[in-house]
mmCIF file of N, CA and C in Angstrom:
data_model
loop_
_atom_site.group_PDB
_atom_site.id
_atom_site.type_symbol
_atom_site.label_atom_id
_atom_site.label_comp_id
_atom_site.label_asym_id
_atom_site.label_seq_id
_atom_site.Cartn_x
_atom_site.Cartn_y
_atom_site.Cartn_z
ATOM 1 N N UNK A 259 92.423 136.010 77.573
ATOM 2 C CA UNK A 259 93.735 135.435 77.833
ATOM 3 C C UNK A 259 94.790 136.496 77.521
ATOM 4 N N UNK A 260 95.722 136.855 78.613
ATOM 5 C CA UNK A 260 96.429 137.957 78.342
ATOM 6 C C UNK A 260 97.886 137.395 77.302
ATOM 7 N N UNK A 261 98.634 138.349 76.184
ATOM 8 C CA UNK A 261 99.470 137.775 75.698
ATOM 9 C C UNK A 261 100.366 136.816 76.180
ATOM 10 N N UNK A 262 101.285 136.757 77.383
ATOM 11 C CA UNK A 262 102.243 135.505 78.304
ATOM 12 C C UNK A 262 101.152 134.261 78.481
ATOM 13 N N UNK A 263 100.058 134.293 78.588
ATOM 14 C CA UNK A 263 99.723 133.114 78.581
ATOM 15 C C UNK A 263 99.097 132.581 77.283
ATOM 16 N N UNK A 264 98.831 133.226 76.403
ATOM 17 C CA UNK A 264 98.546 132.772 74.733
ATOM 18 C C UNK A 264 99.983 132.368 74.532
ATOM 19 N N UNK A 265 101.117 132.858 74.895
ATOM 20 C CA UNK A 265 102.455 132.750 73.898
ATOM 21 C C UNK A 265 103.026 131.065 74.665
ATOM 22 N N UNK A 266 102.777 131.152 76.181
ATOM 23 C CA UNK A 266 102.728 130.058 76.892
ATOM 24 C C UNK A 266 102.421 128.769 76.287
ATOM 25 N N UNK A 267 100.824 128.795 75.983
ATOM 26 C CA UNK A 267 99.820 128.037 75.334
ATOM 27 C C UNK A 267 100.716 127.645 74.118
ATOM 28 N N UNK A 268 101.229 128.633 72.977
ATOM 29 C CA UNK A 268 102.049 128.148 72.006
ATOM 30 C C UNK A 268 102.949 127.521 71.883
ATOM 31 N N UNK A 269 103.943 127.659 73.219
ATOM 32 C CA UNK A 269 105.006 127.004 73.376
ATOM 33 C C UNK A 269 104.556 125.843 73.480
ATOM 34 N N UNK A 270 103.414 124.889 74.294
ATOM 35 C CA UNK A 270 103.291 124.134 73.934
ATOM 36 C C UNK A 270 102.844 123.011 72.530
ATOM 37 N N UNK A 271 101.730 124.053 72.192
ATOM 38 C CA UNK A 271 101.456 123.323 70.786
ATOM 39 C C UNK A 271 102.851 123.188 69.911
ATOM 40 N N UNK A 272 103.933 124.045 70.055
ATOM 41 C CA UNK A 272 105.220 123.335 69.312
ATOM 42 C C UNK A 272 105.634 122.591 69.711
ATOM 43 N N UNK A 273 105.245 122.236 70.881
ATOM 44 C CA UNK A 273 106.378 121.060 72.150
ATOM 45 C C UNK A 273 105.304 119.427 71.334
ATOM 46 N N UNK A 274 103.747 119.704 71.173
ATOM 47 C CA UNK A 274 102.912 119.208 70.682
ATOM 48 C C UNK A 274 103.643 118.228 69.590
ATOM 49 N N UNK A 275 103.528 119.403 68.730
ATOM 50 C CA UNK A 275 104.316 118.831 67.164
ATOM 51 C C UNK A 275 104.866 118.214 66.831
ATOM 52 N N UNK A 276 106.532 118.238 67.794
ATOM 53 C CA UNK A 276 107.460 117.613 68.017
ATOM 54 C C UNK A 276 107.501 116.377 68.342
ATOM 55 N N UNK A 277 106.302 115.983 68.857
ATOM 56 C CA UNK A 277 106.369 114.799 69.660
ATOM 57 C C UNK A 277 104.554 114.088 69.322
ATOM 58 N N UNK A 278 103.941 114.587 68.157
ATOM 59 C CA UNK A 278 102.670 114.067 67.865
ATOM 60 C C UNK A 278 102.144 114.135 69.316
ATOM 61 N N UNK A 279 100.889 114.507 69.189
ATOM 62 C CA UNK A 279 99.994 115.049 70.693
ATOM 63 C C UNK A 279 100.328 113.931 71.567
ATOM 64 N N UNK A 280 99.911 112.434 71.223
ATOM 65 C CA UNK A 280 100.490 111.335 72.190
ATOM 66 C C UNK A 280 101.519 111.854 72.896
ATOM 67 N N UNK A 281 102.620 111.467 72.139
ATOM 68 C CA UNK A 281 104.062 111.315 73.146
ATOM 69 C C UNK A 281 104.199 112.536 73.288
ATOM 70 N N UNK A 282 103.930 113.575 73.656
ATOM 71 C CA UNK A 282 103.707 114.697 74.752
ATOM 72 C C UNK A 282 102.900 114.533 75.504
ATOM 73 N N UNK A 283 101.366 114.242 75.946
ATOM 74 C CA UNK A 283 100.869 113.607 76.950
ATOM 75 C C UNK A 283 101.495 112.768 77.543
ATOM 76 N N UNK A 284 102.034 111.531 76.665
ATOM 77 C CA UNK A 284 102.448 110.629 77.798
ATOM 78 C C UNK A 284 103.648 110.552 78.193
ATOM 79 N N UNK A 285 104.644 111.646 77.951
ATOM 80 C CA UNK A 285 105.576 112.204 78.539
ATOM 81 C C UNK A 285 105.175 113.508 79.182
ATOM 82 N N UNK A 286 104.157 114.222 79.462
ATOM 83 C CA UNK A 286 103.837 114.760 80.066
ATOM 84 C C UNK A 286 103.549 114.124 81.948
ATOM 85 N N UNK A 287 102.584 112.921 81.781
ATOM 86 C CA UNK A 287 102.338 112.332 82.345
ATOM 87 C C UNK A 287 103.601 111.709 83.313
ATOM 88 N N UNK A 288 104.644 110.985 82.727
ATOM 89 C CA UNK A 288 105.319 110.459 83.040
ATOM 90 C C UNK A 288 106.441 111.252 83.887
ATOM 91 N N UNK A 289 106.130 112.392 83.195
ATOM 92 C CA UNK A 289 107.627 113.641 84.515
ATOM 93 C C UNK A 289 107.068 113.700 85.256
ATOM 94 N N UNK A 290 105.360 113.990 85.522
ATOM 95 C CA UNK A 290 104.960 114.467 86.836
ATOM 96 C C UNK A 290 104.793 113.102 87.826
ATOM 97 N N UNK A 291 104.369 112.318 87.082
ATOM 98 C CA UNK A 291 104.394 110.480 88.008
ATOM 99 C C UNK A 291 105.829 110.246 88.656
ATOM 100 N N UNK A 292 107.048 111.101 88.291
ATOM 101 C CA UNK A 292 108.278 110.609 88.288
ATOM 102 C C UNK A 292 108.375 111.458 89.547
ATOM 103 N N UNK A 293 108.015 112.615 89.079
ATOM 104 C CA UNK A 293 108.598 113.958 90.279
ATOM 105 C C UNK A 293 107.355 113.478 91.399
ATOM 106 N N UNK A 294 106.286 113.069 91.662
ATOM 107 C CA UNK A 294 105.345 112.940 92.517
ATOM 108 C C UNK A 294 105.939 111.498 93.298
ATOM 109 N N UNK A 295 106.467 110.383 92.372
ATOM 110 C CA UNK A 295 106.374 109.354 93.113
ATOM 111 C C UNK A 295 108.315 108.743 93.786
ATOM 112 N N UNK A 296 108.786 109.596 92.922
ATOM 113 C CA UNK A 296 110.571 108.822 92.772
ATOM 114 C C UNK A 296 111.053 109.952 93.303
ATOM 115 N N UNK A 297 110.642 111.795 93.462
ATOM 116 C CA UNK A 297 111.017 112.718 94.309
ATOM 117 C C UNK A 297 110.203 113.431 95.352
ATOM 118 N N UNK A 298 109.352 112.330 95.409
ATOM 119 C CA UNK A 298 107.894 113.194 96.755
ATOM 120 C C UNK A 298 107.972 113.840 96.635
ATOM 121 N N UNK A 299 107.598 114.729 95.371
ATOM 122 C CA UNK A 299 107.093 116.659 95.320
ATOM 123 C C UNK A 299 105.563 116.753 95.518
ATOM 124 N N UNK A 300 105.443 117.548 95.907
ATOM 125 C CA UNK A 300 104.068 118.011 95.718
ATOM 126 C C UNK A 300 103.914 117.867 94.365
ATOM 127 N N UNK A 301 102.302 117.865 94.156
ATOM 128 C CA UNK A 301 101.382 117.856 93.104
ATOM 129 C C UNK A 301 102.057 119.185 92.435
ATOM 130 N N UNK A 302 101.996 120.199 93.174
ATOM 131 C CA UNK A 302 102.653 121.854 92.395
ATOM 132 C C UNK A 302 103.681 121.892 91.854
ATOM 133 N N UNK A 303 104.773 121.303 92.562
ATOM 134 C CA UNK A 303 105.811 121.176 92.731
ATOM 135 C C UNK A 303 106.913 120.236 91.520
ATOM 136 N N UNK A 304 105.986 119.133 91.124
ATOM 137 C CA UNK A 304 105.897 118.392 90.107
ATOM 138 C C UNK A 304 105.903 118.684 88.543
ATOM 139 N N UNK A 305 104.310 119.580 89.087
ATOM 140 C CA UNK A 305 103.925 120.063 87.542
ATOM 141 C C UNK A 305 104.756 121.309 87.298
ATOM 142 N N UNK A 306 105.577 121.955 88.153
ATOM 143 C CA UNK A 306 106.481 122.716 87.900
ATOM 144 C C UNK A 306 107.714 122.232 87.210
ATOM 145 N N UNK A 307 107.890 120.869 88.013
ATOM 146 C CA UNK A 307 109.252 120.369 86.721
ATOM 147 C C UNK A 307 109.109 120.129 85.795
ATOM 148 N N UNK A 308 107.837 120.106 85.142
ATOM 149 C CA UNK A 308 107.803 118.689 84.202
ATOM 150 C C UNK A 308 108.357 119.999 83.043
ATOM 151 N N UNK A 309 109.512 119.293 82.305
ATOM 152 C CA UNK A 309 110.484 119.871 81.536
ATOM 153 C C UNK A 309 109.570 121.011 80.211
ATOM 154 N N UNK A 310 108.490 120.486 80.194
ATOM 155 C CA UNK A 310 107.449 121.385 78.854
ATOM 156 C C UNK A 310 106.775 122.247 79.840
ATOM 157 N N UNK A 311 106.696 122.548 81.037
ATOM 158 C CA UNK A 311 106.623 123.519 81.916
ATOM 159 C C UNK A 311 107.567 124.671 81.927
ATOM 160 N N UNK A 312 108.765 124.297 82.313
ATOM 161 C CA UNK A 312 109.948 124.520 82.336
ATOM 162 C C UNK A 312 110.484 125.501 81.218
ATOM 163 N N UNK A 313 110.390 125.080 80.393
ATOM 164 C CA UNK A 313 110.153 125.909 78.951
ATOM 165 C C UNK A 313 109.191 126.987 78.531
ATOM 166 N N UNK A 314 108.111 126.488 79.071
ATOM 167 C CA UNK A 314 106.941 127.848 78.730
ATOM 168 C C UNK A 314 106.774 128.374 79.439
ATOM 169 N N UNK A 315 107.181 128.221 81.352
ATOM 170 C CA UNK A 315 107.754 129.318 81.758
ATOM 171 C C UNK A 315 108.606 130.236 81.484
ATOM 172 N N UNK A 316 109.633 129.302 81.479
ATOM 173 C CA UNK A 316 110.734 130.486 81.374
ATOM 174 C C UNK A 316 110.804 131.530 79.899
ATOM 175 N N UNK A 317 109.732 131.091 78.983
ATOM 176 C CA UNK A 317 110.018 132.029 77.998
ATOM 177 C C UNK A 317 109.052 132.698 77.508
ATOM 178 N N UNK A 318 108.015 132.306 78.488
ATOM 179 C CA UNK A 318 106.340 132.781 77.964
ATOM 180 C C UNK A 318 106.112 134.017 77.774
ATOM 181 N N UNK A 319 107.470 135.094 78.558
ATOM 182 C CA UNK A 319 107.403 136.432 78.230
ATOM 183 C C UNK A 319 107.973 137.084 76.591
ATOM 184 N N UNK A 320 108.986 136.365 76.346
ATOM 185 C CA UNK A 320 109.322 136.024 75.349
ATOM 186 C C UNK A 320 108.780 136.547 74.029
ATOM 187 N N UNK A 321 108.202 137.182 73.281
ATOM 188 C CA UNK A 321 107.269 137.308 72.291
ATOM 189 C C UNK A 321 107.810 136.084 70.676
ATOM 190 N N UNK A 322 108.941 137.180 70.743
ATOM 191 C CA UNK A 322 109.796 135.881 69.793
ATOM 192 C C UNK A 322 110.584 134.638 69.718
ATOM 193 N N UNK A 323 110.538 134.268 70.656
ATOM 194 C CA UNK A 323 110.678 133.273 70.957
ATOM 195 C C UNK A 323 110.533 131.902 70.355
ATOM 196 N N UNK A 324 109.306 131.692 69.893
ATOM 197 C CA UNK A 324 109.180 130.979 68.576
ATOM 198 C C UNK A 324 109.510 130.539 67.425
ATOM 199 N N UNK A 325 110.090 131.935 67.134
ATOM 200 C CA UNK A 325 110.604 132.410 66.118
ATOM 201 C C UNK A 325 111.735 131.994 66.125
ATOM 202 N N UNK A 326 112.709 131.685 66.908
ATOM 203 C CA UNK A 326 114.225 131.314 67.102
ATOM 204 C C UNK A 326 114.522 130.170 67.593
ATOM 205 N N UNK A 327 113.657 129.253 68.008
ATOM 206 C CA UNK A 327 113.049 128.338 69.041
ATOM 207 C C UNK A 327 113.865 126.956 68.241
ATOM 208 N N UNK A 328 114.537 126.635 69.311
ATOM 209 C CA UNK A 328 115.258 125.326 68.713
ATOM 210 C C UNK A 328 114.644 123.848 69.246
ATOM 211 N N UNK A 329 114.266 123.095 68.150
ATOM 212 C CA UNK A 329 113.375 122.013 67.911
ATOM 213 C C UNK A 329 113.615 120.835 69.657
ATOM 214 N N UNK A 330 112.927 120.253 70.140
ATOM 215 C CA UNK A 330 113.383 119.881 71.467
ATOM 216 C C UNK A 330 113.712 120.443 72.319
ATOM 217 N N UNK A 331 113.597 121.756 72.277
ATOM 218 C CA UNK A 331 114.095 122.484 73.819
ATOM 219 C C UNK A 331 113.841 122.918 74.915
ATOM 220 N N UNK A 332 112.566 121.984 75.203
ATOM 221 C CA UNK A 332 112.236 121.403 76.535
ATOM 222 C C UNK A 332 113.400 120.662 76.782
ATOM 223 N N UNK A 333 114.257 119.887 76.102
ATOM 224 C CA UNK A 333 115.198 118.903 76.612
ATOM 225 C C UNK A 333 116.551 119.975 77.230
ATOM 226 N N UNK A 334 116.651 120.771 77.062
ATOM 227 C CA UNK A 334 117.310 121.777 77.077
ATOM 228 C C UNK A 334 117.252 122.374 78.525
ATOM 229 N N UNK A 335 116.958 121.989 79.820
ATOM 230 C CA UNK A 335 116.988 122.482 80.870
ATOM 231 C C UNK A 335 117.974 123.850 80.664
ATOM 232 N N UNK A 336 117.330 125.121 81.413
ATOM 233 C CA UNK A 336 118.389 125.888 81.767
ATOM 234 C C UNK A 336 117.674 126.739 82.974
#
């Protein structure tokens, strides 16, 4: 696993934390049911919004990131 996708992987286990493993699954679940069924996205297209995506994209290059990382900020669209 090259570093961007280990640091990726991390971003979620904090997104994890935040929200006890449940309510990140089932808010996981629930963006992509939302974007698949209430915005006809594609399956790709979907799992691209779903907001804990969104986040570990955009910062997976990031190294420190973590490190500065403000609690909820998946909610944080930017």
């Amino acid at each position: 696993m090259d570093k961007q996708t280990l640091n990726h992987e991390k971003i979620h286990l904090a997104q994890q934390q935040e929200l006890w493993l449940v309510g990140f699954y089932l808010l996981y679940a629930f963006y992509w049911l939302r974007a698949r069924l209430l915005f006809r996205m594609s399956s790709h297209d979907a799992y691209m919004a779903i907001p804990f995506e969104v986040e570990a994209y955009a910062q997976q290059h990031d190294m420190d990131y973590l490190k500065n990382r403000e609690r909820f900020a998946w909610r944080i669209i930017k």
